Amino acid sequence: MQLIECRMLVVLAQELNMRKAAERLFVSQPALSQRLQTIEKAWDTQIFIRSQKGLSLTPAGEKIVQFAKEVVEKEDRVREDLHHLDNEVYGTLKLAVASIIGQHWLPAVLKRYMDRYPHAKISLVTGWSSEMLRYLYEDEVHIGIIRGNPDWKGVKEHLFTDPLYLVDSEIERAAEVVNTHRPFIQFKSDSTYYQEILEWWHREFHTTPKRTIVVDQIETCKQMALNGLGFAILPSIAIKEAGSHIHRTPLLKASGEPITRDTSLVGYESAFKLKQVRAFVDIVREYVRETV
C-alpha cells in the first residue's frame, strides 16, 4: 500500500464521511470512492461499511487503518529527522594544521565549534606547513591552516598576520646579539620560515651565530628561551603568555617594516560544499573578527 493510500485511510477513519474526507484530501468524492474500492480489493476485504449516515470501520478495517496510521506516523518521524539533519551539522571535519597554530590558536576555535555542533567529529593532524599541504594535495583532509604564502591554486583565505620577535631574558636590542655568547636557539621549520630569518640575520650582522642549539619543536625552543637558556626568534602568536621578564625585539625589513608571518586557510572548492566544513569556516571567520 502506498503512502498516499495510507494517509487517505487515516483521513477517512478520522472523518467517517466521504465528502469531508475528499475535501481534506483535495480530491473529488467519486475519485476517493474509487480509490477506496481499489484498496479494499488489494486487501481482499471490506474496510468501511457505507450507509446514509456515513462510514463505519469493519473489524478488518480497524486493523488495516491502524497499520496505515503507523506507516504515516513513521513517515512523519523520518521527515522530522531529515529536517533536523538539514539544520544540524554531522560528519567528520578533517583538518591539517601548522603545529604552532594547533598549539596556540586552534584550541579556542575547536572549542567553539564543538560546543555549537556537538554531533560533528574532528580529525586533526599537525606539523610543518609543507607537510600539511601534502595532506591537501592527496585529498586526505578537507581544510588546511598553514603558515607563509604557498602557491595554492584552490580556495585561500588570509586569517591573520603576526610579527617575528627576537626573544630573550637578557638581550634587549638586536644589536647586542653580536657581542653575546648566549646561544641562538633554533627550531626546525619549513624552508620559507628559515629563509626569512637567515636573510634578516645576514643583513643585520653580516656573520653567522657564534653558538646555536637546534631543537625539533617550536614549543621546545620557546620554553628554552623563556627559561633563560638562550635567545630565539619566535612569532608573536607563540609568546603571548610570556612574562614581563622576557624582552621582545621586533625583526625589521630593510625598509623598516616588521617581518611578519601570514596564516591562511586553504582547501579545494569541493570541500567547502560540505556542511561541517562550512560551519567550521564560519566559526573561524567569526573568531578572527573578534580577536584580530
mmCIF file of C-alpha atoms in Angstrom:
data_model
loop_
_atom_site.group_PDB
_atom_site.id
_atom_site.type_symbol
_atom_site.label_atom_id
_atom_site.label_comp_id
_atom_site.label_asym_id
_atom_site.label_seq_id
_atom_site.Cartn_x
_atom_site.Cartn_y
_atom_site.Cartn_z
ATOM 1 C CA MET A 1 0.000 0.000 0.000
ATOM 2 C CA GLN A 2 1.379 3.386 -0.988
ATOM 3 C CA LEU A 3 1.925 6.231 1.487
ATOM 4 C CA ILE A 4 -0.767 8.315 -0.176
ATOM 5 C CA GLU A 5 -3.237 5.457 0.320
ATOM 6 C CA CYS A 6 -2.265 5.131 3.980
ATOM 7 C CA ARG A 7 -2.901 8.844 4.508
ATOM 8 C CA MET A 8 -6.219 8.542 2.706
ATOM 9 C CA LEU A 9 -7.370 5.714 5.009
ATOM 10 C CA VAL A 10 -6.309 7.682 8.093
ATOM 11 C CA VAL A 11 -8.336 10.709 6.980
ATOM 12 C CA LEU A 12 -11.352 8.541 6.143
ATOM 13 C CA ALA A 13 -11.177 6.897 9.578
ATOM 14 C CA GLN A 14 -10.986 10.319 11.233
ATOM 15 C CA GLU A 15 -13.887 11.862 9.296
ATOM 16 C CA LEU A 16 -16.073 8.762 8.669
ATOM 17 C CA ASN A 17 -17.616 10.881 5.945
ATOM 18 C CA MET A 18 -16.711 10.583 2.264
ATOM 19 C CA ARG A 19 -17.439 14.241 1.395
ATOM 20 C CA LYS A 20 -15.447 15.723 4.289
ATOM 21 C CA ALA A 21 -12.530 13.342 3.675
ATOM 22 C CA ALA A 22 -12.492 14.267 -0.026
ATOM 23 C CA GLU A 23 -12.332 17.960 0.893
ATOM 24 C CA ARG A 24 -9.398 17.414 3.244
ATOM 25 C CA LEU A 25 -7.587 15.333 0.651
ATOM 26 C CA PHE A 26 -8.312 17.814 -2.166
ATOM 27 C CA VAL A 27 -9.822 15.131 -4.429
ATOM 28 C CA SER A 28 -13.296 14.592 -5.792
ATOM 29 C CA GLN A 29 -15.665 12.329 -3.906
ATOM 30 C CA PRO A 30 -16.035 9.835 -6.833
ATOM 31 C CA ALA A 31 -12.209 9.646 -7.174
ATOM 32 C CA LEU A 32 -11.862 8.962 -3.446
ATOM 33 C CA SER A 33 -14.583 6.289 -3.545
ATOM 34 C CA GLN A 34 -12.930 4.570 -6.499
ATOM 35 C CA ARG A 35 -9.508 4.641 -4.783
ATOM 36 C CA LEU A 36 -11.032 3.111 -1.642
ATOM 37 C CA GLN A 37 -12.539 0.290 -3.687
ATOM 38 C CA THR A 38 -9.110 -0.381 -5.208
ATOM 39 C CA ILE A 39 -7.525 -0.582 -1.748
ATOM 40 C CA GLU A 40 -10.237 -2.936 -0.460
ATOM 41 C CA LYS A 41 -9.760 -5.112 -3.494
ATOM 42 C CA ALA A 42 -6.000 -5.232 -2.864
ATOM 43 C CA TRP A 43 -6.608 -6.293 0.757
ATOM 44 C CA ASP A 44 -9.428 -8.616 -0.357
ATOM 45 C CA THR A 45 -11.648 -7.347 2.450
ATOM 46 C CA GLN A 46 -14.098 -4.558 3.227
ATOM 47 C CA ILE A 47 -12.547 -1.744 5.239
ATOM 48 C CA PHE A 48 -15.533 0.603 5.615
ATOM 49 C CA ILE A 49 -19.287 -0.016 5.687
ATOM 50 C CA ARG A 50 -21.124 2.675 3.729
ATOM 51 C CA SER A 51 -24.512 3.932 4.930
ATOM 52 C CA GLN A 52 -26.685 7.015 4.704
ATOM 53 C CA LYS A 53 -25.137 8.263 7.954
ATOM 54 C CA GLY A 54 -21.595 7.896 6.632
ATOM 55 C CA LEU A 55 -18.823 5.352 7.110
ATOM 56 C CA SER A 56 -18.020 2.876 9.868
ATOM 57 C CA LEU A 57 -14.997 0.652 10.213
ATOM 58 C CA THR A 58 -15.188 -3.097 9.927
ATOM 59 C CA PRO A 59 -13.086 -5.225 12.334
ATOM 60 C CA ALA A 60 -10.682 -5.918 9.473
ATOM 61 C CA GLY A 61 -10.753 -2.225 8.590
ATOM 62 C CA GLU A 62 -9.690 -1.290 12.115
ATOM 63 C CA LYS A 63 -6.543 -3.375 11.754
ATOM 64 C CA ILE A 64 -5.769 -2.014 8.297
ATOM 65 C CA VAL A 65 -6.318 1.604 9.405
ATOM 66 C CA GLN A 66 -4.089 1.002 12.452
ATOM 67 C CA PHE A 67 -1.383 -0.245 10.108
ATOM 68 C CA ALA A 68 -1.894 2.830 7.902
ATOM 69 C CA LYS A 69 -1.585 5.129 10.949
ATOM 70 C CA GLU A 70 1.705 3.505 11.950
ATOM 71 C CA VAL A 71 3.073 3.956 8.439
ATOM 72 C CA VAL A 72 2.031 7.618 8.348
ATOM 73 C CA GLU A 73 3.458 8.299 11.815
ATOM 74 C CA LYS A 74 6.729 6.625 10.893
ATOM 75 C CA GLU A 75 6.977 8.705 7.724
ATOM 76 C CA ASP A 76 6.343 11.867 9.738
ATOM 77 C CA ARG A 77 9.117 10.928 12.191
ATOM 78 C CA VAL A 78 11.554 10.254 9.355
ATOM 79 C CA ARG A 79 10.706 13.585 7.725
ATOM 80 C CA GLU A 80 11.229 15.334 11.052
ATOM 81 C CA ASP A 81 14.600 13.601 11.462
ATOM 82 C CA LEU A 82 15.577 14.665 7.959
ATOM 83 C CA HIS A 83 14.585 18.224 8.774
ATOM 84 C CA HIS A 84 16.793 18.172 11.861
ATOM 85 C CA LEU A 85 19.562 16.645 9.785
ATOM 86 C CA ASP A 86 19.334 19.600 7.420
ATOM 87 C CA ASN A 87 19.671 22.005 10.332
ATOM 88 C CA GLU A 88 22.332 20.100 12.286
ATOM 89 C CA VAL A 89 25.988 19.546 11.462
ATOM 90 C CA TYR A 90 27.110 15.930 11.307
ATOM 91 C CA GLY A 91 30.064 14.152 9.749
ATOM 92 C CA THR A 92 33.806 14.352 10.335
ATOM 93 C CA LEU A 93 35.770 17.549 9.837
ATOM 94 C CA LYS A 94 39.295 16.675 8.653
ATOM 95 C CA LEU A 95 41.928 19.320 9.375
ATOM 96 C CA ALA A 96 45.652 19.651 8.654
ATOM 97 C CA VAL A 97 47.104 22.499 10.705
ATOM 98 C CA ALA A 98 50.556 24.032 11.170
ATOM 99 C CA SER A 99 51.902 22.990 14.578
ATOM 100 C CA ILE A 100 52.155 26.488 16.027
ATOM 101 C CA ILE A 101 48.531 27.204 15.067
ATOM 102 C CA GLY A 102 47.426 23.897 16.521
ATOM 103 C CA GLN A 103 49.122 24.730 19.814
ATOM 104 C CA HIS A 104 48.265 28.396 20.309
ATOM 105 C CA TRP A 105 45.263 29.387 18.188
ATOM 106 C CA LEU A 106 43.181 26.411 17.111
ATOM 107 C CA PRO A 107 42.043 25.062 20.524
ATOM 108 C CA ALA A 108 39.757 28.043 21.185
ATOM 109 C CA VAL A 109 38.272 27.737 17.701
ATOM 110 C CA LEU A 110 37.666 23.999 18.053
ATOM 111 C CA LYS A 111 36.091 24.506 21.481
ATOM 112 C CA ARG A 112 33.573 26.903 19.968
ATOM 113 C CA TYR A 113 32.939 24.518 17.057
ATOM 114 C CA MET A 114 32.371 21.510 19.337
ATOM 115 C CA ASP A 115 30.082 23.464 21.664
ATOM 116 C CA ARG A 116 27.965 24.654 18.769
ATOM 117 C CA TYR A 117 27.947 21.406 16.762
ATOM 118 C CA PRO A 118 28.173 18.510 19.249
ATOM 119 C CA HIS A 119 27.264 15.886 16.627
ATOM 120 C CA ALA A 120 30.255 16.682 14.428
ATOM 121 C CA LYS A 121 33.534 14.777 14.727
ATOM 122 C CA ILE A 122 37.049 16.127 14.245
ATOM 123 C CA SER A 123 40.130 14.524 12.714
ATOM 124 C CA LEU A 124 43.288 16.627 13.164
ATOM 125 C CA VAL A 125 46.895 16.325 12.029
ATOM 126 C CA THR A 126 49.593 18.909 12.768
ATOM 127 C CA GLY A 127 53.102 19.524 11.504
ATOM 128 C CA TRP A 128 55.070 21.762 9.187
ATOM 129 C CA SER A 129 53.001 23.744 6.710
ATOM 130 C CA SER A 130 54.679 21.981 3.791
ATOM 131 C CA GLU A 131 53.560 18.641 5.230
ATOM 132 C CA MET A 132 50.035 19.928 5.793
ATOM 133 C CA LEU A 133 49.809 20.954 2.136
ATOM 134 C CA ARG A 134 50.719 17.411 1.154
ATOM 135 C CA TYR A 135 47.669 16.136 3.057
ATOM 136 C CA LEU A 136 45.554 18.517 0.988
ATOM 137 C CA TYR A 137 47.173 17.547 -2.312
ATOM 138 C CA GLU A 138 46.499 13.899 -1.532
ATOM 139 C CA ASP A 139 42.887 14.692 -0.590
ATOM 140 C CA GLU A 140 43.248 13.296 2.924
ATOM 141 C CA VAL A 141 41.785 16.369 4.673
ATOM 142 C CA HIS A 142 39.121 18.977 3.972
ATOM 143 C CA ILE A 143 40.862 22.112 5.201
ATOM 144 C CA GLY A 144 44.418 23.230 5.869
ATOM 145 C CA ILE A 145 45.543 26.103 8.081
ATOM 146 C CA ILE A 146 49.081 26.900 7.059
ATOM 147 C CA ARG A 147 51.817 29.480 7.600
ATOM 148 C CA GLY A 148 53.590 31.505 4.947
ATOM 149 C CA ASN A 149 52.433 32.181 1.401
ATOM 150 C CA PRO A 150 52.450 28.965 -0.617
ATOM 151 C CA ASP A 151 51.370 28.906 -4.241
ATOM 152 C CA TRP A 152 47.924 27.392 -3.756
ATOM 153 C CA LYS A 153 45.505 27.055 -6.678
ATOM 154 C CA GLY A 154 42.362 26.349 -4.663
ATOM 155 C CA VAL A 155 40.481 28.450 -2.127
ATOM 156 C CA LYS A 156 42.838 30.527 0.020
ATOM 157 C CA GLU A 157 41.649 32.885 2.745
ATOM 158 C CA HIS A 158 44.026 35.036 4.783
ATOM 159 C CA LEU A 159 43.305 34.801 8.501
ATOM 160 C CA PHE A 160 45.870 36.958 10.284
ATOM 161 C CA THR A 161 49.456 38.189 10.281
ATOM 162 C CA ASP A 162 51.797 38.159 13.248
ATOM 163 C CA PRO A 163 55.265 39.768 13.548
ATOM 164 C CA LEU A 164 58.502 37.985 14.415
ATOM 165 C CA TYR A 165 60.496 38.866 17.531
ATOM 166 C CA LEU A 166 63.927 38.159 18.895
ATOM 167 C CA VAL A 167 63.083 36.810 22.331
ATOM 168 C CA ASP A 168 65.438 36.659 25.313
ATOM 169 C CA SER A 169 65.538 37.189 29.065
ATOM 170 C CA GLU A 170 68.702 39.365 28.796
ATOM 171 C CA ILE A 171 69.103 40.820 25.288
ATOM 172 C CA GLU A 172 67.031 43.972 24.921
ATOM 173 C CA ARG A 173 68.177 45.123 21.458
ATOM 174 C CA ALA A 174 69.054 43.183 18.319
ATOM 175 C CA ALA A 175 72.496 44.828 18.129
ATOM 176 C CA GLU A 176 73.509 43.103 21.369
ATOM 177 C CA VAL A 177 73.478 39.748 19.575
ATOM 178 C CA VAL A 178 76.897 40.495 18.049
ATOM 179 C CA ASN A 179 78.648 40.581 21.417
ATOM 180 C CA THR A 180 76.733 37.911 23.308
ATOM 181 C CA HIS A 181 77.924 34.403 23.942
ATOM 182 C CA ARG A 182 74.410 33.218 24.587
ATOM 183 C CA PRO A 183 73.343 30.542 22.104
ATOM 184 C CA PHE A 184 70.829 31.117 19.365
ATOM 185 C CA ILE A 185 68.077 28.511 19.896
ATOM 186 C CA GLN A 186 66.561 27.430 16.601
ATOM 187 C CA PHE A 187 63.695 25.091 15.867
ATOM 188 C CA LYS A 188 63.322 23.025 12.739
ATOM 189 C CA SER A 189 60.796 24.551 10.354
ATOM 190 C CA ASP A 190 59.908 24.667 6.703
ATOM 191 C CA SER A 191 62.325 26.358 4.327
ATOM 192 C CA THR A 192 60.416 29.626 3.841
ATOM 193 C CA TYR A 193 60.406 30.486 7.539
ATOM 194 C CA TYR A 194 64.067 29.584 7.955
ATOM 195 C CA GLN A 195 64.994 31.575 4.838
ATOM 196 C CA GLU A 196 63.326 34.739 6.158
ATOM 197 C CA ILE A 197 65.288 34.522 9.402
ATOM 198 C CA LEU A 198 68.592 33.870 7.589
ATOM 199 C CA GLU A 199 68.076 36.859 5.334
ATOM 200 C CA TRP A 200 67.392 39.113 8.324
ATOM 201 C CA TRP A 201 70.385 37.769 10.247
ATOM 202 C CA HIS A 202 72.889 38.280 7.417
ATOM 203 C CA ARG A 203 71.540 41.752 6.631
ATOM 204 C CA GLU A 204 71.843 42.822 10.268
ATOM 205 C CA PHE A 205 75.075 41.131 11.354
ATOM 206 C CA HIS A 206 76.976 40.019 8.200
ATOM 207 C CA THR A 207 78.004 36.869 10.034
ATOM 208 C CA THR A 208 76.650 33.622 11.448
ATOM 209 C CA PRO A 209 75.595 32.960 15.072
ATOM 210 C CA LYS A 210 78.519 32.127 17.366
ATOM 211 C CA ARG A 211 76.645 29.330 19.109
ATOM 212 C CA THR A 212 73.463 27.554 18.137
ATOM 213 C CA ILE A 213 71.183 24.971 19.652
ATOM 214 C CA VAL A 214 68.788 23.252 17.241
ATOM 215 C CA VAL A 215 65.614 21.634 18.592
ATOM 216 C CA ASP A 216 62.870 19.802 16.739
ATOM 217 C CA GLN A 217 59.809 21.686 18.006
ATOM 218 C CA ILE A 218 58.924 25.358 18.314
ATOM 219 C CA GLU A 219 57.444 24.774 21.775
ATOM 220 C CA THR A 220 60.774 23.346 22.997
ATOM 221 C CA CYS A 221 62.571 26.364 21.538
ATOM 222 C CA LYS A 222 60.143 28.715 23.241
ATOM 223 C CA GLN A 223 60.453 27.082 26.663
ATOM 224 C CA MET A 224 64.248 27.109 26.493
ATOM 225 C CA ALA A 225 64.252 30.817 25.636
ATOM 226 C CA LEU A 226 61.712 31.667 28.340
ATOM 227 C CA ASN A 227 63.854 29.827 30.877
ATOM 228 C CA GLY A 228 66.963 31.838 30.016
ATOM 229 C CA LEU A 229 68.957 29.217 28.102
ATOM 230 C CA GLY A 230 69.493 31.483 25.097
ATOM 231 C CA PHE A 231 67.698 33.704 22.617
ATOM 232 C CA ALA A 232 65.245 32.675 19.907
ATOM 233 C CA ILE A 233 63.274 34.180 17.037
ATOM 234 C CA LEU A 234 59.585 33.479 17.515
ATOM 235 C CA PRO A 235 56.278 34.727 16.090
ATOM 236 C CA SER A 236 54.080 36.793 18.362
ATOM 237 C CA ILE A 237 51.401 34.080 18.463
ATOM 238 C CA ALA A 238 53.823 31.842 20.392
ATOM 239 C CA ILE A 239 54.777 34.350 23.093
ATOM 240 C CA LYS A 240 51.505 35.988 24.098
ATOM 241 C CA GLU A 241 51.688 34.412 27.547
ATOM 242 C CA ALA A 242 55.403 35.151 28.069
ATOM 243 C CA GLY A 243 56.158 37.026 31.305
ATOM 244 C CA SER A 244 57.379 40.600 31.654
ATOM 245 C CA HIS A 245 60.934 39.370 32.235
ATOM 246 C CA ILE A 246 61.142 38.419 28.561
ATOM 247 C CA HIS A 247 62.366 41.066 26.138
ATOM 248 C CA ARG A 248 60.797 41.161 22.664
ATOM 249 C CA THR A 249 62.753 42.863 19.871
ATOM 250 C CA PRO A 250 60.861 43.083 16.569
ATOM 251 C CA LEU A 251 62.603 41.899 13.412
ATOM 252 C CA LEU A 252 62.560 44.585 10.737
ATOM 253 C CA LYS A 253 62.984 44.574 6.981
ATOM 254 C CA ALA A 254 65.490 46.869 5.277
ATOM 255 C CA SER A 255 62.558 49.270 4.751
ATOM 256 C CA GLY A 256 61.920 49.416 8.495
ATOM 257 C CA GLU A 257 58.665 47.466 8.265
ATOM 258 C CA PRO A 258 58.197 44.472 10.597
ATOM 259 C CA ILE A 259 58.927 40.993 9.317
ATOM 260 C CA THR A 260 55.726 39.027 9.625
ATOM 261 C CA ARG A 261 54.311 35.563 9.125
ATOM 262 C CA ASP A 262 50.925 35.029 7.465
ATOM 263 C CA THR A 263 48.376 32.386 8.414
ATOM 264 C CA SER A 264 45.851 31.239 5.819
ATOM 265 C CA LEU A 265 43.002 28.787 5.479
ATOM 266 C CA VAL A 266 43.246 26.719 2.295
ATOM 267 C CA GLY A 267 41.277 23.964 0.645
ATOM 268 C CA TYR A 268 39.616 22.804 -2.533
ATOM 269 C CA GLU A 269 36.275 24.252 -3.632
ATOM 270 C CA SER A 270 34.538 20.883 -3.349
ATOM 271 C CA ALA A 271 35.318 20.620 0.383
ATOM 272 C CA PHE A 272 33.577 23.920 1.127
ATOM 273 C CA LYS A 273 30.284 22.398 -0.038
ATOM 274 C CA LEU A 274 30.259 20.064 2.976
ATOM 275 C CA LYS A 275 28.121 21.309 5.849
ATOM 276 C CA GLN A 276 30.672 20.537 8.573
ATOM 277 C CA VAL A 277 33.349 22.423 6.619
ATOM 278 C CA ARG A 278 31.146 25.473 6.017
ATOM 279 C CA ALA A 279 30.266 25.554 9.709
ATOM 280 C CA PHE A 280 33.955 25.440 10.679
ATOM 281 C CA VAL A 281 34.902 28.186 8.234
ATOM 282 C CA ASP A 282 32.107 30.400 9.594
ATOM 283 C CA ILE A 283 33.414 29.944 13.140
ATOM 284 C CA VAL A 284 36.993 30.667 12.020
ATOM 285 C CA ARG A 285 35.856 33.929 10.409
ATOM 286 C CA GLU A 286 33.849 34.822 13.499
ATOM 287 C CA TYR A 287 36.828 34.149 15.787
ATOM 288 C CA VAL A 288 39.214 36.146 13.588
ATOM 289 C CA ARG A 289 36.846 39.150 13.618
ATOM 290 C CA GLU A 290 36.723 39.040 17.400
ATOM 291 C CA THR A 291 40.426 38.572 18.092
ATOM 292 C CA VAL A 292 42.412 40.293 15.352
#
